[in-house]
GROMACS .gro file of C-alpha atoms in nm:
model
  302
    1MET     CA    1   0.843  -2.133   4.562
    2ASN     CA    2   0.652  -2.083   4.886
    3ILE     CA    3   0.482  -1.742   4.890
    4HIS     CA    4   0.342  -1.563   5.193
    5ILE     CA    5   0.082  -1.306   5.086
    6PHE     CA    6   0.022  -1.029   5.337
    7GLU     CA    7  -0.271  -0.795   5.287
    8MET     CA    8  -0.213  -0.449   5.435
    9PRO     CA    9  -0.542  -0.253   5.405
   10LEU     CA   10  -0.380   0.068   5.528
   11ASP     CA   11  -0.466   0.412   5.395
   12PHE     CA   12  -0.356   0.618   5.697
   13GLY     CA   13  -0.052   0.740   5.505
   14ALA     CA   14  -0.235   0.914   5.219
   15SER     CA   15  -0.480   1.203   5.174
   16ARG     CA   16  -0.727   1.022   4.949
   17ARG     CA   17  -0.922   0.735   5.100
   18GLY     CA   18  -0.979   0.402   4.926
   19ALA     CA   19  -0.636   0.236   4.911
   20ASP     CA   20  -0.739   0.023   5.211
   21MET     CA   21  -0.960  -0.169   4.966
   22GLY     CA   22  -0.666  -0.235   4.732
   23PRO     CA   23  -0.573  -0.577   4.877
   24SER     CA   24  -0.932  -0.701   4.838
   25ALA     CA   25  -0.939  -0.582   4.476
   26ILE     CA   26  -0.614  -0.763   4.398
   27ARG     CA   27  -0.745  -1.076   4.570
   28LEU     CA   28  -1.065  -1.060   4.364
   29ALA     CA   29  -0.854  -1.015   4.049
   30GLY     CA   30  -0.716  -1.364   4.114
   31ILE     CA   31  -0.367  -1.316   4.257
   32LYS     CA   32  -0.361  -1.648   4.446
   33GLU     CA   33  -0.490  -1.854   4.155
   34ARG     CA   34  -0.248  -1.685   3.914
   35LEU     CA   35   0.057  -1.758   4.128
   36GLU     CA   36  -0.048  -2.117   4.188
   37SER     CA   37  -0.092  -2.162   3.812
   38LEU     CA   38   0.280  -2.076   3.783
   39GLY     CA   39   0.366  -2.362   4.018
   40HIS     CA   40   0.406  -2.155   4.333
   41SER     CA   41   0.257  -2.256   4.666
   42THR     CA   42   0.066  -2.007   4.882
   43LYS     CA   43   0.193  -2.095   5.226
   44ARG     CA   44   0.003  -1.821   5.410
   45TYR     CA   45  -0.247  -1.558   5.297
   46PHE     CA   46  -0.375  -1.319   5.562
   47SER     CA   47  -0.348  -0.967   5.703
   48PRO     CA   48  -0.106  -0.914   5.991
   49MET     CA   49  -0.250  -0.565   6.050
   50GLN     CA   50  -0.449  -0.519   6.370
   51ILE     CA   51  -0.532  -0.152   6.427
   52ALA     CA   52  -0.848   0.054   6.466
   53PRO     CA   53  -1.004   0.212   6.154
   54GLN     CA   54  -0.893   0.563   6.060
   55GLU     CA   55  -1.228   0.712   6.161
   56TYR     CA   56  -1.158   0.620   6.526
   57THR     CA   57  -0.799   0.743   6.532
   58GLU     CA   58  -0.641   1.079   6.609
   59ILE     CA   59  -0.428   1.243   6.338
   60GLY     CA   60  -0.160   1.347   6.588
   61ASN     CA   61   0.148   1.523   6.448
   62PRO     CA   62   0.035   1.724   6.140
   63LYS     CA   63   0.380   1.671   5.985
   64ALA     CA   64   0.352   1.293   6.026
   65LYS     CA   65  -0.018   1.216   6.032
   66TYR     CA   66  -0.139   0.899   6.206
   67LEU     CA   67   0.217   0.823   6.315
   68THR     CA   68   0.123   0.586   6.599
   69PRO     CA   69  -0.110   0.350   6.409
   70ILE     CA   70   0.121   0.348   6.107
   71VAL     CA   71   0.416   0.247   6.326
   72THR     CA   72   0.203  -0.021   6.495
   73ALA     CA   73   0.079  -0.170   6.165
   74ASN     CA   74   0.423  -0.167   6.007
   75THR     CA   75   0.588  -0.328   6.307
   76GLN     CA   76   0.334  -0.610   6.276
   77LEU     CA   77   0.416  -0.642   5.905
   78ALA     CA   78   0.794  -0.631   5.959
   79CYS     CA   79   0.775  -0.929   6.194
   80GLU     CA   80   0.585  -1.138   5.938
   81VAL     CA   81   0.812  -1.038   5.647
   82GLU     CA   82   1.124  -1.130   5.844
   83SER     CA   83   0.971  -1.463   5.949
   84ALA     CA   84   0.887  -1.554   5.588
   85LEU     CA   85   1.238  -1.467   5.467
   86ASN     CA   86   1.399  -1.660   5.751
   87LEU     CA   87   1.214  -1.967   5.620
   88GLY     CA   88   1.358  -1.907   5.273
   89ASP     CA   89   1.014  -1.813   5.141
   90PHE     CA   90   0.893  -1.511   4.941
   91PRO     CA   91   0.687  -1.239   5.112
   92LEU     CA   92   0.441  -1.059   4.883
   93ILE     CA   93   0.273  -0.756   5.038
   94LEU     CA   94  -0.047  -0.606   4.896
   95GLY     CA   95  -0.129  -0.243   4.981
   96GLY     CA   96  -0.268  -0.018   5.093
   97ASP     CA   97  -0.079   0.307   5.061
   98HIS     CA   98   0.298   0.325   5.027
   99SER     CA   99   0.359   0.379   5.399
  100ILE     CA  100   0.358  -0.003   5.425
  101ALA     CA  101   0.708   0.005   5.275
  102LEU     CA  102   0.828   0.096   5.625
  103GLY     CA  103   0.732  -0.250   5.751
  104SER     CA  104   0.831  -0.439   5.437
  105LEU     CA  105   1.180  -0.289   5.435
  106ALA     CA  106   1.231  -0.327   5.809
  107GLY     CA  107   1.152  -0.699   5.791
  108PHE     CA  108   1.355  -0.743   5.472
  109SER     CA  109   1.654  -0.565   5.625
  110ALA     CA  110   1.634  -0.762   5.950
  111ALA     CA  111   1.642  -1.093   5.761
  112CYS     CA  112   1.938  -0.976   5.549
  113LYS     CA  113   2.130  -0.871   5.861
  114LYS     CA  114   2.090  -1.221   6.005
  115LYS     CA  115   2.233  -1.372   5.686
  116ASN     CA  116   2.502  -1.101   5.658
  117ILE     CA  117   2.398  -1.012   5.303
  118THR     CA  118   2.352  -0.673   5.138
  119PRO     CA  119   1.995  -0.565   5.054
  120GLY     CA  120   1.888  -0.333   4.773
  121VAL     CA  121   1.557  -0.173   4.680
  122LEU     CA  122   1.399  -0.117   4.341
  123TYR     CA  123   1.148   0.163   4.400
  124VAL     CA  124   0.911   0.198   4.106
  125ASP     CA  125   0.714   0.514   4.170
  126ALA     CA  126   0.614   0.851   4.027
  127HIS     CA  127   0.720   1.003   4.362
  128GLY     CA  128   1.038   0.998   4.567
  129ASP     CA  129   0.870   0.938   4.906
  130PHE     CA  130   1.186   1.094   5.048
  131ASN     CA  131   1.035   1.380   5.247
  132THR     CA  132   1.077   1.412   5.623
  133ASP     CA  133   0.859   1.582   5.881
  134VAL     CA  134   1.065   1.896   5.809
  135THR     CA  135   1.024   1.901   5.428
  136SER     CA  136   0.683   1.736   5.377
  137PRO     CA  137   0.423   1.973   5.230
  138SER     CA  138   0.138   1.739   5.329
  139GLY     CA  139   0.246   1.547   5.640
  140ASN     CA  140   0.140   1.222   5.472
  141ILE     CA  141   0.370   0.941   5.584
  142HIS     CA  142   0.349   0.758   5.252
  143GLY     CA  143   0.570   1.043   5.130
  144GLU     CA  144   0.822   0.986   5.411
  145CYS     CA  145   0.862   0.608   5.402
  146MET     CA  146   1.169   0.573   5.180
  147SER     CA  147   1.364   0.848   5.354
  148ALA     CA  148   1.285   0.694   5.693
  149SER     CA  149   1.396   0.350   5.571
  150CYS     CA  150   1.724   0.512   5.468
  151GLY     CA  151   1.767   0.672   5.812
  152TYR     CA  152   1.625   1.023   5.765
  153GLY     CA  153   1.335   1.171   5.960
  154LEU     CA  154   1.151   1.105   6.283
  155PRO     CA  155   1.308   0.845   6.516
  156GLU     CA  156   0.973   0.665   6.546
  157LEU     CA  157   1.004   0.587   6.174
  158THR     CA  158   1.380   0.546   6.133
  159ASN     CA  159   1.394   0.308   6.432
  160LEU     CA  160   1.082   0.111   6.343
  161TYR     CA  161   1.120  -0.261   6.433
  162PHE     CA  162   1.491  -0.219   6.509
  163GLU     CA  163   1.718   0.077   6.568
  164GLY     CA  164   1.895   0.239   6.276
  165ARG     CA  165   1.854   0.265   5.902
  166LYS     CA  166   1.718  -0.028   5.710
  167ILE     CA  167   1.867   0.036   5.366
  168ASP     CA  168   2.182   0.211   5.250
  169PRO     CA  169   2.046   0.481   5.014
  170LYS     CA  170   2.334   0.407   4.776
  171ASN     CA  171   2.167   0.068   4.718
  172VAL     CA  172   1.831   0.221   4.625
  173CYS     CA  173   1.730   0.259   4.261
  174TYR     CA  174   1.422   0.450   4.147
  175VAL     CA  175   1.244   0.400   3.815
  176GLY     CA  176   0.964   0.620   3.681
  177LEU     CA  177   1.000   0.938   3.885
  178ARG     CA  178   0.801   1.233   3.755
  179SER     CA  179   0.687   1.427   4.063
  180VAL     CA  180   0.949   1.510   4.327
  181ASP     CA  181   0.919   1.788   4.587
  182HIS     CA  182   1.207   2.035   4.615
  183GLY     CA  183   1.304   1.937   4.970
  184GLU     CA  184   1.307   1.565   4.901
  185LYS     CA  185   1.501   1.615   4.577
  186VAL     CA  186   1.780   1.785   4.773
  187LEU     CA  187   1.779   1.505   5.033
  188MET     CA  188   1.775   1.228   4.769
  189LYS     CA  189   2.081   1.377   4.598
  190GLU     CA  190   2.255   1.418   4.932
  191ALA     CA  191   2.177   1.058   5.029
  192GLY     CA  192   2.309   0.924   4.698
  193VAL     CA  193   2.016   0.726   4.563
  194THR     CA  194   2.015   0.631   4.194
  195ALA     CA  195   1.716   0.754   3.995
  196PHE     CA  196   1.581   0.702   3.646
  197THR     CA  197   1.311   0.961   3.580
  198MET     CA  198   1.056   0.962   3.301
  199SER     CA  199   1.287   1.210   3.126
  200ASP     CA  200   1.569   0.954   3.143
  201ILE     CA  201   1.336   0.694   2.996
  202ASP     CA  202   1.250   0.930   2.710
  203ARG     CA  203   1.613   1.027   2.661
  204ILE     CA  204   1.786   0.687   2.653
  205GLY     CA  205   1.497   0.445   2.604
  206PHE     CA  206   1.333   0.206   2.846
  207CYS     CA  207   1.537  -0.100   2.748
  208GLU     CA  208   1.859   0.084   2.829
  209VAL     CA  209   1.716   0.196   3.163
  210VAL     CA  210   1.632  -0.166   3.248
  211ARG     CA  211   1.983  -0.281   3.151
  212GLN     CA  212   2.136  -0.016   3.376
  213VAL     CA  213   1.906  -0.109   3.665
  214ILE     CA  214   2.005  -0.475   3.644
  215ARG     CA  215   2.375  -0.384   3.626
  216PHE     CA  216   2.334  -0.153   3.924
  217PHE     CA  217   2.193  -0.427   4.146
  218LYS     CA  218   2.425  -0.706   4.029
  219LYS     CA  219   2.722  -0.487   4.106
  220ARG     CA  220   2.610  -0.365   4.450
  221VAL     CA  221   2.377  -0.604   4.634
  222ASP     CA  222   2.298  -0.968   4.712
  223CYS     CA  223   1.920  -0.942   4.701
  224VAL     CA  224   1.645  -0.695   4.609
  225HIS     CA  225   1.306  -0.590   4.744
  226VAL     CA  226   1.076  -0.454   4.473
  227SER     CA  227   0.842  -0.178   4.589
  228PHE     CA  228   0.593  -0.103   4.310
  229ASP     CA  229   0.352   0.190   4.330
  230MET     CA  230   0.078   0.171   4.069
  231ASP     CA  231   0.088   0.548   4.021
  232CYS     CA  232   0.416   0.508   3.831
  233LEU     CA  233   0.192   0.405   3.542
  234ASP     CA  234   0.012   0.647   3.317
  235PRO     CA  235  -0.354   0.684   3.424
  236MET     CA  236  -0.449   0.548   3.081
  237PHE     CA  237  -0.331   0.207   3.207
  238ALA     CA  238  -0.391   0.241   3.581
  239PRO     CA  239  -0.683   0.476   3.660
  240GLY     CA  240  -0.738   0.327   4.005
  241THR     CA  241  -0.470   0.508   4.203
  242GLY     CA  242  -0.489   0.800   4.443
  243TYR     CA  243  -0.247   1.018   4.247
  244GLN     CA  244  -0.318   1.016   3.875
  245LEU     CA  245  -0.033   1.196   3.700
  246PRO     CA  246  -0.004   1.215   3.320
  247ALA     CA  247   0.303   1.106   3.124
  248GLY     CA  248   0.375   0.791   3.321
  249MET     CA  249   0.509   0.448   3.226
  250THR     CA  250   0.313   0.223   2.996
  251ASN     CA  251   0.185  -0.118   3.099
  252ARG     CA  252   0.428  -0.279   2.853
  253GLU     CA  253   0.727  -0.100   3.008
  254ALA     CA  254   0.626  -0.202   3.360
  255LEU     CA  255   0.571  -0.564   3.258
  256LEU     CA  256   0.913  -0.574   3.091
  257LEU     CA  257   1.081  -0.434   3.402
  258MET     CA  258   0.918  -0.699   3.620
  259GLU     CA  259   1.016  -0.977   3.380
  260GLU     CA  260   1.378  -0.862   3.367
  261MET     CA  261   1.397  -0.830   3.744
  262SER     CA  262   1.267  -1.185   3.771
  263ASP     CA  263   1.538  -1.306   3.534
  264SER     CA  264   1.805  -1.134   3.746
  265GLY     CA  265   1.747  -1.388   4.022
  266LEU     CA  266   1.794  -1.117   4.287
  267VAL     CA  267   1.435  -1.046   4.391
  268LYS     CA  268   1.349  -1.202   4.729
  269SER     CA  269   1.043  -0.997   4.832
  270ALA     CA  270   0.799  -0.748   4.683
  271GLU     CA  271   0.505  -0.523   4.747
  272ILE     CA  272   0.250  -0.362   4.520
  273VAL     CA  273   0.070  -0.056   4.653
  274GLU     CA  274  -0.175   0.229   4.594
  275VAL     CA  275  -0.447   0.034   4.415
  276ASN     CA  276  -0.761   0.237   4.486
  277PRO     CA  277  -1.080   0.059   4.371
  278VAL     CA  278  -1.290   0.370   4.443
  279LEU     CA  279  -1.121   0.538   4.147
  280ASP     CA  280  -1.078   0.231   3.928
  281VAL     CA  281  -1.267   0.120   3.616
  282HIS     CA  282  -1.390  -0.241   3.616
  283ASN     CA  283  -1.104  -0.337   3.854
  284GLU     CA  284  -0.854  -0.301   3.569
  285THR     CA  285  -0.580  -0.151   3.788
  286ALA     CA  286  -0.600  -0.445   4.026
  287ALA     CA  287  -0.596  -0.684   3.729
  288LEU     CA  288  -0.280  -0.515   3.600
  289ALA     CA  289  -0.127  -0.549   3.947
  290VAL     CA  290  -0.182  -0.925   3.919
  291GLU     CA  291  -0.013  -0.927   3.576
  292LEU     CA  292   0.288  -0.739   3.715
  293VAL     CA  293   0.329  -0.974   4.010
  294ALA     CA  294   0.298  -1.275   3.780
  295ARG     CA  295   0.581  -1.145   3.558
  296LEU     CA  296   0.795  -1.070   3.862
  297LEU     CA  297   0.746  -1.427   3.981
  298GLY     CA  298   0.835  -1.600   3.659
  299GLU     CA  299   0.552  -1.580   3.406
  300LYS     CA  300   0.660  -1.558   3.041
  301ILE     CA  301   0.457  -1.486   2.729
  302PHE     CA  302   0.625  -1.771   2.542
   0.00000   0.00000   0.00000
């Protein structure tokens, strides 16, 4: 498989700095070499993002901080993601904070529209990222990216790259939720997303959750974008993230989910976000990110 790796060193969407160094950490953890060892070819490896550093940029709207540069960076990313998919290749995006999902999903959706196929999203995250400028308690756009991709929120976000929603929320499946704001919870239920929380995982078991996720996508969509936020994992396994919440997924659970999604044959693009080397220990979170991507792209233990 030809893989296009796009580094998005963006941390405009979050409160804690450091996620802009995430792509470098994943690169240093050997992502390119690992994928090539699996027989894949790295067709392109670069950053499409061309914006000024955060220190030289105005915050702007306090309910959607750094809106202008985030829209600019994600429009650049969307163009590259769509181009890779139009070639029949696999775009892999390295974050950066989760606001880069705006560009990933816009490009993914645009390519699916051209082929007249139905896209779905597996969103592996501790958070819903389904706030809008009205409900957001922080104004951080990484908490508004999924809602905007589903057509809710500011027009600058909902109409990014092309006008209208990018993903039908009924084709979105969350795994690993454990911190959802009241306003976004109401909107998520209204929109009709499917969600498996950490309580669901405890209640029915992770293997059953994975089976239901696979059934969900096979029944509803033609292809899937995987958006993986490292803070879905318990800090014991991934200390290098901006939002360290206890009682998260284990590394074994996350690896199994990636392996099963690979076996589904539906995954056509992916991103891995919120690796923050400033908070990491011996780059172990970035190393785990490499392991997760490898499983998603076909690696087996035996």
